[in-house]
Structure formats: structure tokens, C-alpha cells
PDB file of C-alpha atoms in Angstrom:
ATOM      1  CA  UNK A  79    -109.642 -27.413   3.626  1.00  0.00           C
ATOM      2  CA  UNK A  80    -112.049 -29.150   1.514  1.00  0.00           C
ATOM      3  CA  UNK A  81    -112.668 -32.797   1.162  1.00  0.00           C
ATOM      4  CA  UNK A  82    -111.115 -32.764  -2.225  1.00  0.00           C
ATOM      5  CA  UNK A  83    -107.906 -31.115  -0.336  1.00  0.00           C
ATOM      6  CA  UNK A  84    -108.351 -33.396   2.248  1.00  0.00           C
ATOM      7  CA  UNK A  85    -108.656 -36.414   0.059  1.00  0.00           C
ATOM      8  CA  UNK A  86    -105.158 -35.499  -2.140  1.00  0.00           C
ATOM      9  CA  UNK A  87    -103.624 -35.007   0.646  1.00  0.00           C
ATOM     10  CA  UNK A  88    -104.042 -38.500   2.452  1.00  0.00           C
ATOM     11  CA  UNK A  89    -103.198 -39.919  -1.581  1.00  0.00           C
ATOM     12  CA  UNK A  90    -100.152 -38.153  -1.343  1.00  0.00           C
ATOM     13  CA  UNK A  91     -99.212 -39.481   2.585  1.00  0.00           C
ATOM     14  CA  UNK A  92     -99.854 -43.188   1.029  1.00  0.00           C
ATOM     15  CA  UNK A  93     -98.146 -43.002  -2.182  1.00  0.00           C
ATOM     16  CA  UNK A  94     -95.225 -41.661  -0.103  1.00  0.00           C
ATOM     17  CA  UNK A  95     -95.303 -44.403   2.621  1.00  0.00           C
ATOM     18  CA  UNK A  96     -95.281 -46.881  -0.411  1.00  0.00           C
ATOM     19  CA  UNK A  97     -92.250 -45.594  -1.849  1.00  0.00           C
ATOM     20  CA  UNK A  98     -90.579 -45.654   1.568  1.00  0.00           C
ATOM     21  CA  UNK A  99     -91.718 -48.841   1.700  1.00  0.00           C
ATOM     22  CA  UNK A 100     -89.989 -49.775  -1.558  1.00  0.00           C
ATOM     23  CA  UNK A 101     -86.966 -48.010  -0.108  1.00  0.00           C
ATOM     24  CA  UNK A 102     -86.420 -49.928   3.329  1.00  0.00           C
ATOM     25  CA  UNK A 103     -88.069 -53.130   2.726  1.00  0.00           C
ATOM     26  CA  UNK A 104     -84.604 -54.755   1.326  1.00  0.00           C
ATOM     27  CA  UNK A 105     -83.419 -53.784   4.640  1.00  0.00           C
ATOM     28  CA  UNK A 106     -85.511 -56.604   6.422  1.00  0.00           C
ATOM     29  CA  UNK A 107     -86.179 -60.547   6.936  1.00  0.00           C
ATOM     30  CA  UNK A 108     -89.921 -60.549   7.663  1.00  0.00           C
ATOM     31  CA  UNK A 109     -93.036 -59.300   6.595  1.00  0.00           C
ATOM     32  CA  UNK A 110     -95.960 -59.370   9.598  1.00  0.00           C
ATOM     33  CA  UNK A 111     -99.191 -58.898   9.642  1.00  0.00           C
ATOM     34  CA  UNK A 112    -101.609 -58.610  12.449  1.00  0.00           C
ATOM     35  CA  UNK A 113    -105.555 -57.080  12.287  1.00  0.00           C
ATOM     36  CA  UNK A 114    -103.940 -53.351  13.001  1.00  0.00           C
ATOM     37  CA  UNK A 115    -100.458 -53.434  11.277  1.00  0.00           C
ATOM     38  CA  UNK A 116     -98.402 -54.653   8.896  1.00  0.00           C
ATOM     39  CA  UNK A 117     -94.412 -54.725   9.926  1.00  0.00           C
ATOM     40  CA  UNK A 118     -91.228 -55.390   7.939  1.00  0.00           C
ATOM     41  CA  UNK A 119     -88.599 -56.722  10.651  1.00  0.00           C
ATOM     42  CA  UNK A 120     -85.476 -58.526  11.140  1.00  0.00           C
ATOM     43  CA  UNK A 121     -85.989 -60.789  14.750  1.00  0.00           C
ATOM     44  CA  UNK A 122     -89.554 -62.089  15.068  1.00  0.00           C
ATOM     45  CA  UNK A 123     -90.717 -64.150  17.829  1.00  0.00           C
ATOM     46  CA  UNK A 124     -94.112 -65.657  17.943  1.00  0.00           C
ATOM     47  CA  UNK A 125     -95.311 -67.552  21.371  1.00  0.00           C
ATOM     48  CA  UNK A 126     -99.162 -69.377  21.489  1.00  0.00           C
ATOM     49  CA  UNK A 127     -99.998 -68.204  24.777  1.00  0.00           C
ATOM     50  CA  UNK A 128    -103.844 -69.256  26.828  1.00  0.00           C
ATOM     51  CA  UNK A 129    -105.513 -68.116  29.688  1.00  0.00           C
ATOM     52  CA  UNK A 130    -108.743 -69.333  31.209  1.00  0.00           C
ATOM     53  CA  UNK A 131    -109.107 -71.028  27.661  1.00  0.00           C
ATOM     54  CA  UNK A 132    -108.856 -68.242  25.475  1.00  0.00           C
ATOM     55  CA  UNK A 133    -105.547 -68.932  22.944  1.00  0.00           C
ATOM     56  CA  UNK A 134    -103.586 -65.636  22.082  1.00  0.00           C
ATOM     57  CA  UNK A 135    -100.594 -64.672  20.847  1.00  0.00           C
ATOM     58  CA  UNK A 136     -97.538 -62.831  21.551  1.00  0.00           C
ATOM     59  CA  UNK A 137     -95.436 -61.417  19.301  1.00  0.00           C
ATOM     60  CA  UNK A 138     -92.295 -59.545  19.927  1.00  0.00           C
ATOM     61  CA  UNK A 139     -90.365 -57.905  16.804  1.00  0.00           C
ATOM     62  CA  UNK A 140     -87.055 -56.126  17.226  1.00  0.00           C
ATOM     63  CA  UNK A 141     -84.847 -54.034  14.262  1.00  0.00           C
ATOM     64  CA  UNK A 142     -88.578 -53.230  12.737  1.00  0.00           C
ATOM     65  CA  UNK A 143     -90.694 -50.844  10.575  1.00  0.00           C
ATOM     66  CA  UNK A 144     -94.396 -50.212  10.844  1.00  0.00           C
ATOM     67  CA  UNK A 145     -96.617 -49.382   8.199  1.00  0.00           C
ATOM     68  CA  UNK A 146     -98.634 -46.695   9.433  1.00  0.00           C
ATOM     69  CA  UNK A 147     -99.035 -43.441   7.583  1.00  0.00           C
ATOM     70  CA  UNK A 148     -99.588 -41.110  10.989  1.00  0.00           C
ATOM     71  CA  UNK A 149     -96.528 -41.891  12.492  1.00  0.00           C
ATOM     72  CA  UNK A 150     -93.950 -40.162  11.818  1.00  0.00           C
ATOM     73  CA  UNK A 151     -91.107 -42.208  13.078  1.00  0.00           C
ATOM     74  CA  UNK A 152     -91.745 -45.780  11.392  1.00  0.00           C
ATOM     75  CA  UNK A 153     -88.035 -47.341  12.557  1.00  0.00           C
ATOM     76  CA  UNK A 154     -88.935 -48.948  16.115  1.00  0.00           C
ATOM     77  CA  UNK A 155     -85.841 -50.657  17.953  1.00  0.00           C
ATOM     78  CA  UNK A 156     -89.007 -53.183  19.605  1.00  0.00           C
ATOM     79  CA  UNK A 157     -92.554 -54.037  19.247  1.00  0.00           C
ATOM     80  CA  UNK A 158     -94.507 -55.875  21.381  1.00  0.00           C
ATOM     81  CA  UNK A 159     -97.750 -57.466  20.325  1.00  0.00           C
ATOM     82  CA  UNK A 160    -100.279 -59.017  21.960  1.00  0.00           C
ATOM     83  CA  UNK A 161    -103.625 -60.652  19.732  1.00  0.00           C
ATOM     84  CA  UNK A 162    -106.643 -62.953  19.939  1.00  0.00           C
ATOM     85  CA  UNK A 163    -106.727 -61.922  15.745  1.00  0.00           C
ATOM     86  CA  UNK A 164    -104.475 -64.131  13.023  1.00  0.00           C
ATOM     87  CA  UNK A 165    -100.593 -63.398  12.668  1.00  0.00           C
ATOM     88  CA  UNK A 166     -98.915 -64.061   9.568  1.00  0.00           C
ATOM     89  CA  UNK A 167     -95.201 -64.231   9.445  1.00  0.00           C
ATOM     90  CA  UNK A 168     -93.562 -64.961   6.328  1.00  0.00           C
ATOM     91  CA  UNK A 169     -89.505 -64.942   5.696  1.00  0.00           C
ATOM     92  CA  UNK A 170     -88.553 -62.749   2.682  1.00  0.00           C
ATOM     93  CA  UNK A 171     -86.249 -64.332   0.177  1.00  0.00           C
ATOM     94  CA  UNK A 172     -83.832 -61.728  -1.234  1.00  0.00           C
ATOM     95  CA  UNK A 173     -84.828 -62.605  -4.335  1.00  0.00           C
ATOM     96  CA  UNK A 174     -88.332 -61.801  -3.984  1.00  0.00           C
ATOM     97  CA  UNK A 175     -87.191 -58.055  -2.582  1.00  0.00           C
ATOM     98  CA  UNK A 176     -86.706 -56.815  -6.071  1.00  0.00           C
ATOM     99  CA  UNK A 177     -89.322 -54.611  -6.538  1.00  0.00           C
ATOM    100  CA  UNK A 178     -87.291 -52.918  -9.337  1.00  0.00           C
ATOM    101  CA  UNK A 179     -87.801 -53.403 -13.166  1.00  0.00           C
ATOM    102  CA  UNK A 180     -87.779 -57.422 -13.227  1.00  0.00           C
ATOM    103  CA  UNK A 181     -91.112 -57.350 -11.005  1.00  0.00           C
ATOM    104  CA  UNK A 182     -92.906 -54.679 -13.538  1.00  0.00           C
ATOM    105  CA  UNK A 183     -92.645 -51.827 -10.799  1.00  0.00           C
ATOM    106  CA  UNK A 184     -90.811 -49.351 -12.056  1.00  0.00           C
ATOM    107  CA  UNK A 185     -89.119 -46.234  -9.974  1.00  0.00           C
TER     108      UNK A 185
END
């Protein structure tokens, strides 16, 4: 396989996760992102946690999808995090999910 091969190949992996991205992300309440992933789920909870003064935080996500283009199974019943690194949680408005014609993405 050549790097050219090689190089298709993982454009072809991403533009495929995008478009099931496109596909599911209607299905969820939350967009997360942490240093290693970025989730779409439906139950978030975020706790500030310390230990011998170090501040971290746990996250646990249930009903959730991963972006991650080597997995093959992206639905996950439960994740559990657990990060010294920024979270970012937002709420999606259902409004905002239309990634269809009005946003100037077309399918």
C-alpha cells in the first residue's frame, strides 16, 4: 500500500465518520469535548473532583456516541471519564441540529 493509498484511505474513513455524524447527531442532547474525544450524548454528568490538591474531573455520559474513526462500534450505552484537561459541555438546541440546506451543508 502506498502512502498515497494509505492517505485516501484514512480521507475516505473521515469523510464517512462525518456523514455518520450528520446522520446521528439529531439523535442527541450534548456535544462533549475532552483533550482525546469528542462525544454526542443524551445524560451528561460532570463532578469537580481534588485530591492532594490536584482538581480533576469526572465525567460520566450514558445513551452516547464517540467520535473516533478506529472504532468500529461508536454507540456506547456508558462512558466514564476521568481528566486533569478542559471539558466542554454544551446543550444542543434542536434548532441548531439542522445541518441540512438552511445551514449551507448540503447532503
Amino acid at each position: 500500500m502506498s502512502a498515497e493509498d494509505l492517505e485516501n484511505y484514512e480521507t475516505d474513513m473521515e469523510l464517512a465518520l462525518y456523514r455518520e455524524y450528520r446522520d446521528v447527531v439529531g439523535l442527541f442532547s450534548y456535544v462533549v469535548e475532552t483533550e482525546r474525544r469528542f462525544y454526542l450524548a443524551n445524560q451528561v454528568d460532570l463532578q469537580v473532583r481534588s485530591a492532594a490538591g490536584e482538581v480533576y474531573f469526572e465525567l460520566s455520559l450514558a445513551d452516547a456516541w464517540v467520535w473516533d474513526v478506529y472504532r468500529s462500534a461508536r454507540f456506547v450505552k456508558s462512558v466514564r471519564v476521568v481528566t486533569f484537561k478542559d471539558v466542554n459541555v454544551e446543550e444542543l438546541a434542536k434548532a441548531e441540529l439542522d445541518l441540512g440546506g438552511s445551514a449551507g451543508f448540503g447532503r
